[in-house]
Short mmCIF file of N, CA and C and ligand atoms in Angstrom, two decimals:
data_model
loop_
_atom_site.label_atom_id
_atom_site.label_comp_id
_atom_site.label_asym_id
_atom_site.label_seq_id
_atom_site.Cartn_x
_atom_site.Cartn_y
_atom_site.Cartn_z
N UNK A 26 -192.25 35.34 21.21
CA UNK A 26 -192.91 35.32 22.52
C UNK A 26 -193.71 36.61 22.70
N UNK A 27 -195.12 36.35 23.13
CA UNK A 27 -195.78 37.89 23.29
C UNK A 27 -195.34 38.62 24.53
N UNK A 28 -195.50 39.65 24.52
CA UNK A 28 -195.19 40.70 25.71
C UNK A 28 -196.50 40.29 26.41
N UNK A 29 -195.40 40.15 27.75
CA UNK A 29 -196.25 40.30 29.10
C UNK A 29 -197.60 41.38 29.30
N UNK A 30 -198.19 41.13 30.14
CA UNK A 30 -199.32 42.07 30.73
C UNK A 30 -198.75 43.21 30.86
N UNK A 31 -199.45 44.55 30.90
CA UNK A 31 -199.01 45.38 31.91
C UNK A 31 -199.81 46.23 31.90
N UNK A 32 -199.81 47.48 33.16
CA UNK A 32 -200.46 48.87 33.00
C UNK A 32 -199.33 49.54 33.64
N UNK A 33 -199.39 50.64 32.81
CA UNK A 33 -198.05 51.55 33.63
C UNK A 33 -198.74 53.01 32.86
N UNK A 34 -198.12 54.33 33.94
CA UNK A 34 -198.18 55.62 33.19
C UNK A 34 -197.65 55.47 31.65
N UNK A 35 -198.31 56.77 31.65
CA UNK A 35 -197.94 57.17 29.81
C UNK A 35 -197.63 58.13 29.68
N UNK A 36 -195.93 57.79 30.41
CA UNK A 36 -195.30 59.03 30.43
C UNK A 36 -193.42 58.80 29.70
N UNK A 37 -193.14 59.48 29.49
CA UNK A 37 -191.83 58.79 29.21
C UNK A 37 -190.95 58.39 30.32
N UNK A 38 -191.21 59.20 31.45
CA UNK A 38 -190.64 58.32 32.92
C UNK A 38 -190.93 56.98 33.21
N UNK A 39 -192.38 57.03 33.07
CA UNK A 39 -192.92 55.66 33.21
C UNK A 39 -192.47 54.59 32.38
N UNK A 40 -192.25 55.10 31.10
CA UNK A 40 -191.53 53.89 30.47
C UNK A 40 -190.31 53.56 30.65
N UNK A 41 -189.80 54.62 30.69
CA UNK A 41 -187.85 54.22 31.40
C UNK A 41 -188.19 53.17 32.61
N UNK A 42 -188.95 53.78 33.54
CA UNK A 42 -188.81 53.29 34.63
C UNK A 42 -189.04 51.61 34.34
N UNK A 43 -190.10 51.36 33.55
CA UNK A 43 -189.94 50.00 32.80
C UNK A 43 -189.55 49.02 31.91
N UNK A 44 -188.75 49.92 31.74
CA UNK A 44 -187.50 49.62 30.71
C UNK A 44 -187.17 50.05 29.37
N UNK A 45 -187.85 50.84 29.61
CA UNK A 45 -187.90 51.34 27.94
C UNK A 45 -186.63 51.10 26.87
N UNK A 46 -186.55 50.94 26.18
CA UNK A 46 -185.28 51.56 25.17
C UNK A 46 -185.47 52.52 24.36
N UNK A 47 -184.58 53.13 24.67
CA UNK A 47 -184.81 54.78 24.44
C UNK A 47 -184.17 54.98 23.22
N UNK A 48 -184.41 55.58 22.21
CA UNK A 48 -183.59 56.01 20.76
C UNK A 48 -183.53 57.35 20.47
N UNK A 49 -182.30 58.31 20.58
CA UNK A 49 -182.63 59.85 20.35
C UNK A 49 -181.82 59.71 18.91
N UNK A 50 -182.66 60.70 18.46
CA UNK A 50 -182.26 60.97 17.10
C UNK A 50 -181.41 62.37 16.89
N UNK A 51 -180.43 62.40 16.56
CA UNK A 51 -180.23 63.65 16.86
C UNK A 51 -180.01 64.84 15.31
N UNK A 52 -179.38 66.06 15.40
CA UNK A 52 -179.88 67.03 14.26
C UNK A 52 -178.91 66.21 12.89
N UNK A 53 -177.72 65.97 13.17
CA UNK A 53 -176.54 65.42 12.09
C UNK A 53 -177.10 64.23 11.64
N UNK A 54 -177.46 63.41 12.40
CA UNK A 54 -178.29 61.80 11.64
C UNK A 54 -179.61 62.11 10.91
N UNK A 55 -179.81 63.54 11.02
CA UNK A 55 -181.49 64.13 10.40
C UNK A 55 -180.94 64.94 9.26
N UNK A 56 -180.06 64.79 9.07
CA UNK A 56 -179.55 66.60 8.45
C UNK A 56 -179.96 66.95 6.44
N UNK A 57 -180.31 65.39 6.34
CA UNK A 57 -181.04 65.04 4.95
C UNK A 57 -182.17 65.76 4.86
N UNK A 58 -183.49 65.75 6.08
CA UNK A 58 -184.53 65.87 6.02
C UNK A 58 -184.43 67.54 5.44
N UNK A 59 -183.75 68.23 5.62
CA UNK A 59 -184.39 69.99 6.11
C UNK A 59 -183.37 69.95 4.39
N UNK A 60 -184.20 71.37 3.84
CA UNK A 60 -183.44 71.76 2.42
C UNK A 60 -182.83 72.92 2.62
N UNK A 61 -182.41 73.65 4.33
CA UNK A 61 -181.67 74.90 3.92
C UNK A 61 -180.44 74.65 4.52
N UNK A 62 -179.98 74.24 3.55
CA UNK A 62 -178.11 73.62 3.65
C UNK A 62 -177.67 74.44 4.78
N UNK A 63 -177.66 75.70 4.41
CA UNK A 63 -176.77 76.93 5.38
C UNK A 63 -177.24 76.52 6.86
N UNK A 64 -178.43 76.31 6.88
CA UNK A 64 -178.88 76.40 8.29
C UNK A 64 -178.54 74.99 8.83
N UNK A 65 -178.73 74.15 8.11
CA UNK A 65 -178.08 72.83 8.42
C UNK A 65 -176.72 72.91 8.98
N UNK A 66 -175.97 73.91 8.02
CA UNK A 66 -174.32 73.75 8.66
C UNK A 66 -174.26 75.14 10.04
N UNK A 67 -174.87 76.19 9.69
CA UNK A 67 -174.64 76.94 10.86
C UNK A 67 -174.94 76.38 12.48
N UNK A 68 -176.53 75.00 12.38
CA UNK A 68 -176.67 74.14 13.65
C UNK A 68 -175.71 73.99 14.28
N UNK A 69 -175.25 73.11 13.29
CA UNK A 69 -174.42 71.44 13.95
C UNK A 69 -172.86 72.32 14.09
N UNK A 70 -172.69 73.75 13.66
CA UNK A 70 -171.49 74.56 13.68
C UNK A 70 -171.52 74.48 15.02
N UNK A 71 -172.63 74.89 16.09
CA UNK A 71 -173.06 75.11 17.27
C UNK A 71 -173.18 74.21 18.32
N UNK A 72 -173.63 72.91 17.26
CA UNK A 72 -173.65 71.31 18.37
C UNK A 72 -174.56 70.48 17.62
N UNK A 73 -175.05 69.59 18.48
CA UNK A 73 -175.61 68.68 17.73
C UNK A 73 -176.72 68.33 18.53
N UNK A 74 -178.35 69.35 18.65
CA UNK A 74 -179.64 69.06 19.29
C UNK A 74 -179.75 67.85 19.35
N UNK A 75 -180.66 66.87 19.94
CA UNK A 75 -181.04 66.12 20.15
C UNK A 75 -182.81 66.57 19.51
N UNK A 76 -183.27 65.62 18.49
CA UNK A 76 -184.55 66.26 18.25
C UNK A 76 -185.53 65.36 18.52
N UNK A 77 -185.11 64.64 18.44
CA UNK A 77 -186.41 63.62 19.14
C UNK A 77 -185.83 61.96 20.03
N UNK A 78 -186.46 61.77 20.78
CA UNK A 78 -186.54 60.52 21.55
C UNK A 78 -187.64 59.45 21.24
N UNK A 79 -187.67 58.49 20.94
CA UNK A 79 -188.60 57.47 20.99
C UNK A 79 -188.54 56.34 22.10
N UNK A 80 -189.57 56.41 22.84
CA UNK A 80 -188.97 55.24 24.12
C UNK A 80 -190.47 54.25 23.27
N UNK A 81 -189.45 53.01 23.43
CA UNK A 81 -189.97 51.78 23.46
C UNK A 81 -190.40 51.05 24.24
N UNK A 82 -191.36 50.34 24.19
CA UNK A 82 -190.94 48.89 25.72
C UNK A 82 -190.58 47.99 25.51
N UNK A 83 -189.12 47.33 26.26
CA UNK A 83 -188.61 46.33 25.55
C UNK A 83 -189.12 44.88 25.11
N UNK A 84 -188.89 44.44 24.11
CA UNK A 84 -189.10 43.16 23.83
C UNK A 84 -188.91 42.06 24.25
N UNK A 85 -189.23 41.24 24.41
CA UNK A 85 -189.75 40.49 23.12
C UNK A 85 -191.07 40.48 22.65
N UNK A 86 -191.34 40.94 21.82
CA UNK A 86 -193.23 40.84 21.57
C UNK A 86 -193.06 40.15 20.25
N UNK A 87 -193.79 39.70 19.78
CA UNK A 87 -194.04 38.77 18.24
C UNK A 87 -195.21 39.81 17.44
N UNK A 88 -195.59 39.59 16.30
CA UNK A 88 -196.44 39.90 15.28
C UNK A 88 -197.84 40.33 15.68
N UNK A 89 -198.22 39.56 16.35
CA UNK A 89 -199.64 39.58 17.35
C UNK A 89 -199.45 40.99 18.09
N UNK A 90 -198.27 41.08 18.68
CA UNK A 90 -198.50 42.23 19.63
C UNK A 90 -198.33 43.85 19.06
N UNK A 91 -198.64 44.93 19.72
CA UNK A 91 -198.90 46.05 19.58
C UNK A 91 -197.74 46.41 19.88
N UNK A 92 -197.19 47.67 19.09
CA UNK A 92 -196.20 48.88 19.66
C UNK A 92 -196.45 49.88 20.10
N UNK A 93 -196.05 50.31 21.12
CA UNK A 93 -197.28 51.27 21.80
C UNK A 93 -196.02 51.95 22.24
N UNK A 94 -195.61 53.38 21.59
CA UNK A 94 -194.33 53.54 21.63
C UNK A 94 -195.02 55.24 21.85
N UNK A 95 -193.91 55.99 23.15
CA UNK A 95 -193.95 57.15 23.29
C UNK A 95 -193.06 57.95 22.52
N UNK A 96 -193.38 59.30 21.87
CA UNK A 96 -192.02 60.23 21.56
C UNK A 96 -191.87 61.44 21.54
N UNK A 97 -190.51 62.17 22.38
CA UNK A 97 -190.99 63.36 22.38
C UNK A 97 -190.38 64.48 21.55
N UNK A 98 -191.15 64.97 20.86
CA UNK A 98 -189.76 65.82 19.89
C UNK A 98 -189.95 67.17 20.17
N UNK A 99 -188.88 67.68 20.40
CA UNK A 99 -188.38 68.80 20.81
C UNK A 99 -188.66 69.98 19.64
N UNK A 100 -189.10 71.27 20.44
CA UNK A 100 -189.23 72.23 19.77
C UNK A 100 -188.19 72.84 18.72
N UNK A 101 -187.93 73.44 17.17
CA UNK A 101 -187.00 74.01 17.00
C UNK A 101 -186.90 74.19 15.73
N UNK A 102 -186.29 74.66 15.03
CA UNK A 102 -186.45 75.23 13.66
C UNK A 102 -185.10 75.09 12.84
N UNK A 103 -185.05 74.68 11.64
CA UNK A 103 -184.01 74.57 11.06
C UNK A 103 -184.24 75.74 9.41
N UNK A 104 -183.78 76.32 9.58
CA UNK A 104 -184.06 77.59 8.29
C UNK A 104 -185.97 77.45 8.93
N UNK A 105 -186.65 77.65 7.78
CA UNK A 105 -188.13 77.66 8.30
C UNK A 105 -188.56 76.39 8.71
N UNK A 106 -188.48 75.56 8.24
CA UNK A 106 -188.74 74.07 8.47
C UNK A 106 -188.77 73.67 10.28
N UNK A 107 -189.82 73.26 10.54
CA UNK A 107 -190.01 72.88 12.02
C UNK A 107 -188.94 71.63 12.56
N UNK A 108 -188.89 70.98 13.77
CA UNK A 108 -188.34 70.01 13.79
C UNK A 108 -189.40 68.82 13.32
N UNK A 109 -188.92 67.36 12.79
CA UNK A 109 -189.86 66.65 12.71
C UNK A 109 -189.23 65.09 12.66
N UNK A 110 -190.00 64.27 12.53
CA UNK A 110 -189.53 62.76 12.95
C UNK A 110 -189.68 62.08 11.11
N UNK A 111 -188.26 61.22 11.02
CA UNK A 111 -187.89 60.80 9.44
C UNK A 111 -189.12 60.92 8.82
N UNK A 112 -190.02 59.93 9.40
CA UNK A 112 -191.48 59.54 8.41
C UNK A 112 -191.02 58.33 8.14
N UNK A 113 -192.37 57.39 7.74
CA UNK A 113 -192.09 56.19 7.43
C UNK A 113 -193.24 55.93 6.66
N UNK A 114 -193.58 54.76 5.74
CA UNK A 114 -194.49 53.89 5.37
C UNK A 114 -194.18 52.35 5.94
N UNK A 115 -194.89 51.69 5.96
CA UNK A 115 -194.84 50.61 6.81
C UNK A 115 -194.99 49.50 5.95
N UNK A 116 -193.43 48.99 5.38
CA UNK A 116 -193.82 47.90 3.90
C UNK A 116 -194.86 46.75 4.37
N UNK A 117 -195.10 46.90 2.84
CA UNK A 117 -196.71 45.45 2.70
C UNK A 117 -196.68 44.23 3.84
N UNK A 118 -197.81 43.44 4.53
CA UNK A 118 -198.89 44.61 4.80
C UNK A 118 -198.75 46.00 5.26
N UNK A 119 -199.11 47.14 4.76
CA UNK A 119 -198.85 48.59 5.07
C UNK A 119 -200.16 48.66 6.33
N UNK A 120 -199.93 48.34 7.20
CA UNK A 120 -201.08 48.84 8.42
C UNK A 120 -200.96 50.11 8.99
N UNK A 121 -202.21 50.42 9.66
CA UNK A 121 -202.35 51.63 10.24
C UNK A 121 -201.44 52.18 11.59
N UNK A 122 -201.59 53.25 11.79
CA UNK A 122 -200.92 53.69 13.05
C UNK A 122 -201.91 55.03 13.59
N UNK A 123 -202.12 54.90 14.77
CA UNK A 123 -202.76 56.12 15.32
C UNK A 123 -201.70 56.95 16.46
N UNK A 124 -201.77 57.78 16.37
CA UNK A 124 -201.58 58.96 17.60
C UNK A 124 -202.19 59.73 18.44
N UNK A 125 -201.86 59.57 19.60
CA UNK A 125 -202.43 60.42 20.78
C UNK A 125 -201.88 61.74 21.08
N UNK A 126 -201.90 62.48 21.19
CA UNK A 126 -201.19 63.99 22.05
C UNK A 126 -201.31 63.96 23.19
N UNK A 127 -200.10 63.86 23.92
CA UNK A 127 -200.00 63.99 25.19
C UNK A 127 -199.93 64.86 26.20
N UNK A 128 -198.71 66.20 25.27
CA UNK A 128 -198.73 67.54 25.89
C UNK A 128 -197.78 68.03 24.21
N UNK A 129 -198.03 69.85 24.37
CA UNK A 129 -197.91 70.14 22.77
C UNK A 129 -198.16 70.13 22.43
N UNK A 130 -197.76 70.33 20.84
CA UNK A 130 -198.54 70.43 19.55
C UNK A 130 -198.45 70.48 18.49
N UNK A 131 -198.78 70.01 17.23
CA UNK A 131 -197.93 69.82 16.05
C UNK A 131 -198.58 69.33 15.14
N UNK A 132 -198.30 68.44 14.10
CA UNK A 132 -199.00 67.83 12.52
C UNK A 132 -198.54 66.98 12.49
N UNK A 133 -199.43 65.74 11.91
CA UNK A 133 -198.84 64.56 11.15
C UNK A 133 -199.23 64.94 10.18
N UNK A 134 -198.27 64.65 9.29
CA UNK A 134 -198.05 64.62 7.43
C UNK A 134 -198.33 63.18 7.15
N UNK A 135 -199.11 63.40 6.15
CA UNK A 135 -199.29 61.86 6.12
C UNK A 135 -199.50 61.81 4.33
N UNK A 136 -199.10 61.25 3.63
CA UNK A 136 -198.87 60.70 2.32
C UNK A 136 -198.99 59.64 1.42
N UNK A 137 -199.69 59.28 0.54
CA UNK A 137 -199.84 58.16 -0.14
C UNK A 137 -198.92 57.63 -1.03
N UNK A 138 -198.78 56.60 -1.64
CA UNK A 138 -197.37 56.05 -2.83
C UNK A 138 -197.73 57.34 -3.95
N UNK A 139 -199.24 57.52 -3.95
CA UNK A 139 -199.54 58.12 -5.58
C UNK A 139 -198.95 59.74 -5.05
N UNK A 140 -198.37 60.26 -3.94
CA UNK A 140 -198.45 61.53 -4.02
C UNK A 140 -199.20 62.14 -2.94
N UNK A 141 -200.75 61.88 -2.78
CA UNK A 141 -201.75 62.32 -2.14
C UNK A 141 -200.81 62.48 -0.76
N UNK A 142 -201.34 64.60 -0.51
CA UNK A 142 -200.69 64.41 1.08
C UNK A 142 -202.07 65.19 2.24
N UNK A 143 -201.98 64.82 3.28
CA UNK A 143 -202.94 65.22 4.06
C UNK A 143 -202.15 65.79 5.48
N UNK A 144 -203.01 66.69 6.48
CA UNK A 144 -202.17 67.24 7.42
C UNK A 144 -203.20 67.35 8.29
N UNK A 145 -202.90 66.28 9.84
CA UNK A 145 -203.92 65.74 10.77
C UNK A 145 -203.07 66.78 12.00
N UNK A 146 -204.00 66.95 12.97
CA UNK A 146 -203.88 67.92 13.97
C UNK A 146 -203.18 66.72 15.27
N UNK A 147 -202.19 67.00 16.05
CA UNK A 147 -201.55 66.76 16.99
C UNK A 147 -201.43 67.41 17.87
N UNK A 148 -202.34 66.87 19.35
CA UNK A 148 -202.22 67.76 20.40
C UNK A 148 -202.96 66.91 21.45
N UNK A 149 -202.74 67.50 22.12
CA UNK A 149 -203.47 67.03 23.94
C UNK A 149 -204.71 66.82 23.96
N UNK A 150 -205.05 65.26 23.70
CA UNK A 150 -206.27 65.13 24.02
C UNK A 150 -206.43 64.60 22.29
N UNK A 151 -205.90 64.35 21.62
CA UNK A 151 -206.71 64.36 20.23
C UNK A 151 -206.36 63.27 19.62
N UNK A 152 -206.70 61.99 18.74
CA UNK A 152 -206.07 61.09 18.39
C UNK A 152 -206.10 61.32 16.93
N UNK A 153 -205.23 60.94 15.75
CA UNK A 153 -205.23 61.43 14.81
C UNK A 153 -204.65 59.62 13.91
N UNK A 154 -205.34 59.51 13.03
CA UNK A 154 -205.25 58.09 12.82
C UNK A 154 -204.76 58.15 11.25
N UNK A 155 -203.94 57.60 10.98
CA UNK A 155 -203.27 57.16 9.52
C UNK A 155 -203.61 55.88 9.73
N UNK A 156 -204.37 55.69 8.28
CA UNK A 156 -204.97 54.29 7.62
C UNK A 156 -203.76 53.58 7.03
N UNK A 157 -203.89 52.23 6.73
CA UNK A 157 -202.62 51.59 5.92
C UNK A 157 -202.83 52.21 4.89
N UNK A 158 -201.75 52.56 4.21
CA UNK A 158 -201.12 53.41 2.70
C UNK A 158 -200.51 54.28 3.10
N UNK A 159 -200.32 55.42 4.04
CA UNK A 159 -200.34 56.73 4.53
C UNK A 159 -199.26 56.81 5.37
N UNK A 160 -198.08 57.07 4.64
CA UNK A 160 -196.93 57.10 5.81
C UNK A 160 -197.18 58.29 6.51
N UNK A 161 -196.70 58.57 7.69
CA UNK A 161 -196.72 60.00 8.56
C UNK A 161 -195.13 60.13 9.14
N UNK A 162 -195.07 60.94 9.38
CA UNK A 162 -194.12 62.09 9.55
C UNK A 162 -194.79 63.31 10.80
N UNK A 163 -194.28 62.97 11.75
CA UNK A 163 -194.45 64.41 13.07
C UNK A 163 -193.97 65.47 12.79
N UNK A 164 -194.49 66.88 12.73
CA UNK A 164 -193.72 67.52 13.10
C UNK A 164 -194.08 68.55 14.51
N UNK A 165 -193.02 69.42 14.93
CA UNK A 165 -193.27 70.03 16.28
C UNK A 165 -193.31 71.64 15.69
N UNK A 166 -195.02 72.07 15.98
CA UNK A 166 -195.35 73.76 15.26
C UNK A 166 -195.24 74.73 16.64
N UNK A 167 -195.16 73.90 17.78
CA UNK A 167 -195.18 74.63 18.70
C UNK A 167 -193.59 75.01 19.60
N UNK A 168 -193.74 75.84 20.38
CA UNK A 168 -192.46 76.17 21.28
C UNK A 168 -192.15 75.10 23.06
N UNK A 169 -192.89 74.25 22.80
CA UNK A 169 -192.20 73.12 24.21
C UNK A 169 -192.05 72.02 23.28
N UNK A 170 -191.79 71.08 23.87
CA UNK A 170 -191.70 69.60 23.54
C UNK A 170 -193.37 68.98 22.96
N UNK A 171 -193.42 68.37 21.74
CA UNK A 171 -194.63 67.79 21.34
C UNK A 171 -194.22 66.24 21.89
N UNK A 172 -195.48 65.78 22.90
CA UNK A 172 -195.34 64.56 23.60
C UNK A 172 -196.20 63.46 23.12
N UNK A 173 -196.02 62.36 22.16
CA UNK A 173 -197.14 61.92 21.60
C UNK A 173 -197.22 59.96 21.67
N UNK A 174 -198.19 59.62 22.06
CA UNK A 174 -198.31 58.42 21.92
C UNK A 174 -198.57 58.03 20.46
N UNK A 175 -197.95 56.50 20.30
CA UNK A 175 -198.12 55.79 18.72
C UNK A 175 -198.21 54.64 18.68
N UNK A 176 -199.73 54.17 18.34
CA UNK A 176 -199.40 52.59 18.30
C UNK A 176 -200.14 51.83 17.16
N UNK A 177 -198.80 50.95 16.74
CA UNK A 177 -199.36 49.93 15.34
C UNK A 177 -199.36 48.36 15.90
N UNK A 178 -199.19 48.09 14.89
CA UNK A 178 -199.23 46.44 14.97
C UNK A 178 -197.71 46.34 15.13
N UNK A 179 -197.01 45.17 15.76
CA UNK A 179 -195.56 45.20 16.29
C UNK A 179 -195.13 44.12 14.47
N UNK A 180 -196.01 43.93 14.09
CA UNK A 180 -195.52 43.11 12.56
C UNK A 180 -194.99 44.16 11.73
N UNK A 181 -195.28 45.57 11.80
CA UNK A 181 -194.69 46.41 10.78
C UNK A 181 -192.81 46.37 10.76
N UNK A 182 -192.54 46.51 9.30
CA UNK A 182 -191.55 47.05 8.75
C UNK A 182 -191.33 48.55 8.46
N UNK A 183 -190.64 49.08 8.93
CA UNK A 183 -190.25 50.82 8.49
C UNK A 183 -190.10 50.81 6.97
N UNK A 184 -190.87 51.39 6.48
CA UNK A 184 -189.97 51.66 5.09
C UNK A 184 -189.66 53.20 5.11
N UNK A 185 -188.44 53.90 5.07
CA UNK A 185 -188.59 54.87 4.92
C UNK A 185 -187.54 55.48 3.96
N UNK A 186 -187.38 54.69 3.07
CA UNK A 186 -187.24 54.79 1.74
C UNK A 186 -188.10 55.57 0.56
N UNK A 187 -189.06 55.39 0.92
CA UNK A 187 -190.38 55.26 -0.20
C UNK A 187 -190.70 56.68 0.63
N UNK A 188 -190.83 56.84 1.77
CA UNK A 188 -191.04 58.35 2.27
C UNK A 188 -190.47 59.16 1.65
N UNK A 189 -188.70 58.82 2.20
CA UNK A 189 -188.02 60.16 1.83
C UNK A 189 -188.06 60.25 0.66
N UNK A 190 -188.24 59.42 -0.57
CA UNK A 190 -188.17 60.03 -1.65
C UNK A 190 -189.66 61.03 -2.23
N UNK A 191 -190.45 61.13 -1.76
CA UNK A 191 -191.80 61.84 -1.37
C UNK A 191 -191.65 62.72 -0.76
N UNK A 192 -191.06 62.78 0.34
CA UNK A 192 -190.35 63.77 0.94
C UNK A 192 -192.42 64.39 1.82
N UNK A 193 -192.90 64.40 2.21
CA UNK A 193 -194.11 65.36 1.89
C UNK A 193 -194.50 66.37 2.10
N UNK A 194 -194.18 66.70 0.20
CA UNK A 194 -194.25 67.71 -0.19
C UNK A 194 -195.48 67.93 -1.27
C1 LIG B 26 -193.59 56.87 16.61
C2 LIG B 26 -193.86 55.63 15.84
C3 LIG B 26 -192.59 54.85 15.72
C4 LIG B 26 -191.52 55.71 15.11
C5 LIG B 26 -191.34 57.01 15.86
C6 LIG B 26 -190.37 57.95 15.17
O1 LIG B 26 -193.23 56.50 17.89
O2 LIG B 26 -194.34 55.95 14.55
O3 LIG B 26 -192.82 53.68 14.95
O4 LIG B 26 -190.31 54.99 15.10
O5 LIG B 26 -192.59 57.65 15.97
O6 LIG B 26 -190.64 58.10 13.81
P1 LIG B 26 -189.60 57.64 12.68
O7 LIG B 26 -189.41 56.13 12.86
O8 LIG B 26 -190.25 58.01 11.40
O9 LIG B 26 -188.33 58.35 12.94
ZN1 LIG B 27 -195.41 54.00 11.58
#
């Protein structure tokens, strides 16, 4: 069934307020991504950040429809490594995804199967577009919350398999 009409802010309030489903990711379910073990265990010694949120709008939408998904990831540093969101490629068809900046500031990493990596600017006001092939990966370079709109086709599959082993690096 496609998703209803709508216009609403593009804010993460606004989407709660419409139902969003909200997904926080937090530092221990991430703790693969970052390579400085020590700093990994001295964190989570401390607690367990919350590093990013993704609000959704709930479903039901079918293939046809768009994901038009807000997220905000929180400022913060693990050894040098910024905070950042898993990364994904989007199994075959591999379609595109663009981003908006909402407030903040930061990089999409973005990567090909062969290797090839590229690094697109994230910020207020700027849209930054990964073509199908090109998984991306957020990260947050700045000190508030990076606030960013993302929207693909609602037919994608996550692969983020094929990322992490790329890692992009
Ligand atoms: C954006 C979109 C979502 C993605 C989210 C977090 O909102 O790309 O599809 O789920 O960022 O990224 P990841 O799934 O890689 O953790
Ligand atoms: Zn994606």
């Amino acid at each position: 069934m496609a998703m209803e009409p709508f216009a609403i802010g593009l804010t993460p309030a606004d989407y709660e307020k419409h139902g969003a489903l909200v997904t926080r990711r937090t530092l221990s379910q991430l703790q693969a991504l970052y390579t400085d073990r020590e700093a990994v265990e001295r964190q989570l010694a401390e607690g367990d950040p919350v590093v990013y949120e993704v609000y959704e709008l709930p479903h039901p939408n079918d293939e046809t429809d768009l994901l038009v998904n807000i997220t905000v990831l929180y400022p913060g540093k693990v050894g040098e490594e910024p905070f950042m969101t898993k990364g994904h490629f989007h199994a075959e068809p591999d379609t595109a995804e663009a981003v908006i900046g909402l407030s903040g500031s930061g990089e999409m990493l973005i990567q090909r199967r062969n290797g090839e990596l590229r690094r697109l600017v994230v910020a207020e006001g700027k849209i930054s577009y990964a073509g199908g092939g090109w998984s991306h990966r957020v990260i947050n370079t700045g000190d508030v919350p990076l606030v960013f709109f993302a929207v693909s086709g609602a037919n994608i599959v996550h692969d983020y398999d094929t990322a992490a082993r790329l890692n992009f690096k």
